[in-house]
Amino acid sequence: MCGIICYVGKQPALPVLLEGLKRLEYRGYDSSGIALLEDEQIRRFRAVGKIRELETGLIEWTSDAKTGIGHTRWATHGKPCVENAHPHSDCAGEIFVIHNGIIENYLALKQELITAGHRFLSETDTEVVAHLIEEACREHADLEEAVTRALARVRGTFGLAVLSTRHANSIIIARRSSPMILGISDSGTFAASDVSALVAHTKQVVYLQDDDLAVLTPDGYRITNLHAPAEVNRQEQTVDWDVDAAEKQGFEHFMLKEIHEQPEAVRNAMRGRLVPSEGISVLGGLAGVREQFLRMEQLILVSCGTSFYAAMLGRYILEFCTDFRVEVDVASEFRYRRLNLRDNTVVLAISQSGETADTLAAIREAKRKGALVLGLVNVVGSNIARETDAGIYNHAGPEIGVASTKAFVSQLTILYLLTLYLARHQHMSVTDGQEFIRELESIPDKIEQILAKSAQIQQVARRYAQFRDFMYIGRKFNYPIALEGALKLKEISYLHAEAYAAGEMKHGPIALINPDFPSVCLATQDSTYDKMMANIQEIKARCGRTIVVGTEGDAQLPALCDDFIGVPASSELFAPLLTVIPLQLLAYYIALENGCEIDQPRNLAKSVTVE
Ligand code: M6R
C-alpha cells in the first residue's frame, strides 16, 4: 500500500522524510521517491526497490531544504519503475504531487490534458493531478484554489500532498477516502498517510476528514473544505501508541488489521468497475481480449491454497449465472493432467502474490497448449501479471499476514464482477444485473456489521480453543468457504481441521464425531438450509458440539446448536462474502488463545516461489 510523509519546519527535511519512509516500509511497496523545495527550486529523486536504494542514490546529495514530501509506491497503475514512482510533476516542473488512492476517471482526464498540450511521462493515474493543477493555475494564480479546482474534476479516492515553487514554505494536503494525518510539533508540521510515520517526531495529531484540504506551514496548519472555503476545526488528539503498534494501527496483528480492512478491500475491488444504470461491470484490463474471451468454450481457473478456494467459489457463481463451461484445478496438479484443451480455452490464474511457482508453471503449460491466459493478481508487475495475456488487478493493497484474508475477499469480489461481465453478455437481464450490483454494493456495510461482533466471536473462540480437532462443513456456495475456514485454522493455530461438503459427512467423516471433535457448520437461510439443518441434527445426535454460522434472526438454529454466529441476510449467491468473516475471526481468536505466532506461522511463507 502506498505511503506518504511530508514535512515543513525548522530542521533539514531529507532525514525526516527518509526516516518516515522507513517507518512506512511495513505496508509493502515497490519504489519510493522524495521532492525537496529549496531556493524556489524543487529537486526530486526516485528509486525502484527498497528505501536503501533511494538512500544510496541520495548519498551525493546535500540539502538544507526544510520542506519536502516523500512517498512509497505500491503499484496499481503501471509497473514498478522510476518513471511511475512518485512524486509526479506538471510540465513545467513547478508542481509535484504524491498520492495514495485511485483516480477512477484518469484516462478521460489524461486524454483531455494531452489534447490541451500536456506531456505525460508516466503510466500512473496520479500524474493527471499534477497536470490538472497546472491547468487550473492558468486561471487561478492561487495554488490552493487551483488544487481545489483540480480535485473537483477528479473521481475516486485520494490522500495527497502538493509541493510547489508557487507556494514557498508550505505543503498542501487533501483527502477523500484515503487517510491523511497531520502531526504538530515545535520543530515543524508533518503529514502522513499513517500514524507510524509520525510518532517518532510527535504524538500530537489531527485526523483529516473526507474532502478536507490543509495548508501546512512551519508554524502550523489551516484546514478548509474542498467544497467550501471557510476554515474548519478538527480536534487535535494525542497518540498513545508506540511505533510498533502504530504500524498495525492499533491492531495486535497484521492479520486482524487485514480482516478489518475487508470492507475497504471489497470497495476497492469494485471501484470504477460497475455501471449501476446499465447493470454491467467494466473490466478495463480485459478490454484488449474481450472478443476472444467472450467466444471462449471453456474456462479453467487455476490457483493454490486460499486462491484455489476463491476459484472453487468462482466456478459455482459462474455456473449459476452463465452458460460457460467452467473447471477449476489446483495449479500444482494442472500440469500432470493429460490436458485436452478445447479450442478457445481460457485459463484464469488467481494469485495474491503473483509469484506462486505452481501457478506460474500452470500458466506456462496453458500457454504452451494455446490457451488465452488471464490473471487475477494483487501485486502489480509480479511475474504472473507479466506473463499473462491480460488480467484484472485486485487493488487490495499489500497483505502482510501470511494467512490470506482480505486478498481472498477481494478475489471473490472480482470473480463476482467477472460473473456479471459474462452473464450480461449472455442472458442476464438489465434488471437482474442492477439487482446483482445492489447486492454486491451492500456487502461492505454487512461485513462491517459482522466485524462489530468480534467480541462475541472471541468469546466463542475461548470456549473452543482447547479442542485439537475440528470439522468444517458447508454446501453449495458455502462449501468453498468451509474449506477456507478450515485452512485458516490450520495455518495459524496448527490445529487439525477437516473440511467437507456437508453431504459427504455420512460417507465417512461422521465416524469422527464425538464430544471432543466440534463442527463448524455454515447454515445460512438458502436453498441448502434444510439439508444443513439435517446435518447439524446428525452431529448433535452423536454428541458432537456445533458452532453454526447462520442468518441473523434465524428462529431455529440458535436453539439447536451450541454456539450461533449470525451474519446479515443476503441472497445465497453473495452469502460467502459474509460467512467467511466469522471463520477468519474464529481462527484468529483461537490462535490468539493458544499463543500462536499469528502473522508468521511456522513453516509457511507469504509467497511460495518453489514448486
Ligand atoms: O499468492 P497466492 O495467492 O498465489 O498464494 C497461494 C497460496 O500459497 C496462499 O493462498 C496460501 O494458501 C495462504 N497462506 C493462505 O492463507
PDB file of C-alpha atoms and ligand atoms in Angstrom, residues 304-307 350-356 359 384 402-404 411 484 487-488 491 604-608, ligand 1:
ATOM      1  CA  CYS A 304      -3.260 -22.627  -4.963  1.00  0.00           C
ATOM      2  CA  GLY A 305      -4.307 -22.543  -1.320  1.00  0.00           C
ATOM      3  CA  THR A 306      -6.762 -19.818  -0.420  1.00  0.00           C
ATOM      4  CA  SER A 307      -6.732 -18.572  -4.005  1.00  0.00           C
ATOM      5  CA  ILE A 350      -5.681 -16.410  -9.436  1.00  0.00           C
ATOM      6  CA  SER A 351      -2.840 -15.351  -7.172  1.00  0.00           C
ATOM      7  CA  GLN A 352      -2.489 -12.749  -4.455  1.00  0.00           C
ATOM      8  CA  SER A 353       1.291 -12.525  -4.742  1.00  0.00           C
ATOM      9  CA  GLY A 354       1.546 -13.145  -8.466  1.00  0.00           C
ATOM     10  CA  GLU A 355       4.712 -15.119  -7.709  1.00  0.00           C
ATOM     11  CA  THR A 356       3.445 -18.588  -6.784  1.00  0.00           C
ATOM     12  CA  THR A 359       0.579 -21.176 -10.601  1.00  0.00           C
ATOM     13  CA  ILE A 384       2.052 -13.774 -13.149  1.00  0.00           C
ATOM     14  CA  VAL A 402       0.833 -14.921   5.908  1.00  0.00           C
ATOM     15  CA  ALA A 403      -2.742 -16.145   6.249  1.00  0.00           C
ATOM     16  CA  SER A 404      -4.658 -14.611   3.390  1.00  0.00           C
ATOM     17  CA  GLN A 411     -10.592 -12.193  -5.228  1.00  0.00           C
ATOM     18  CA  GLU A 484     -11.168 -21.805   3.536  1.00  0.00           C
ATOM     19  CA  LEU A 487      -7.366 -23.754   6.175  1.00  0.00           C
ATOM     20  CA  LYS A 488      -7.274 -20.552   8.236  1.00  0.00           C
ATOM     21  CA  GLU A 491      -2.390 -22.300   9.211  1.00  0.00           C
ATOM     22  CA  LEU A 604       4.800 -21.054   5.910  1.00  0.00           C
ATOM     23  CA  ALA A 605       5.908 -18.278   3.548  1.00  0.00           C
ATOM     24  CA  LYS A 606       3.869 -15.423   2.169  1.00  0.00           C
ATOM     25  CA  SER A 607       4.965 -16.111  -1.414  1.00  0.00           C
ATOM     26  CA  VAL A 608       5.582 -19.734  -2.291  1.00  0.00           C
TER      27      VAL A 608
HETATM   28  O1  M6R B   1      -0.077 -15.663  -3.658  1.00  0.00           O
HETATM   29  P1  M6R B   1      -1.025 -16.757  -3.976  1.00  0.00           P
HETATM   30  O2  M6R B   1      -2.459 -16.337  -3.896  1.00  0.00           O
HETATM   31  O3  M6R B   1      -0.734 -17.415  -5.289  1.00  0.00           O
HETATM   32  O4  M6R B   1      -0.781 -17.841  -2.852  1.00  0.00           O
HETATM   33  C1  M6R B   1      -1.399 -19.083  -2.882  1.00  0.00           C
HETATM   34  C2  M6R B   1      -1.263 -19.779  -1.553  1.00  0.00           C
HETATM   35  O5  M6R B   1       0.085 -20.029  -1.263  1.00  0.00           O
HETATM   36  C3  M6R B   1      -1.872 -18.944  -0.423  1.00  0.00           C
HETATM   37  O6  M6R B   1      -3.210 -18.641  -0.669  1.00  0.00           O
HETATM   38  C4  M6R B   1      -1.767 -19.694   0.918  1.00  0.00           C
HETATM   39  O7  M6R B   1      -2.612 -20.796   0.895  1.00  0.00           O
HETATM   40  C5  M6R B   1      -2.102 -18.739   2.060  1.00  0.00           C
HETATM   41  N1  M6R B   1      -1.156 -18.865   3.093  1.00  0.00           N
HETATM   42  C6  M6R B   1      -3.467 -18.949   2.592  1.00  0.00           C
HETATM   43  O8  M6R B   1      -3.738 -18.226   3.735  1.00  0.00           O
END
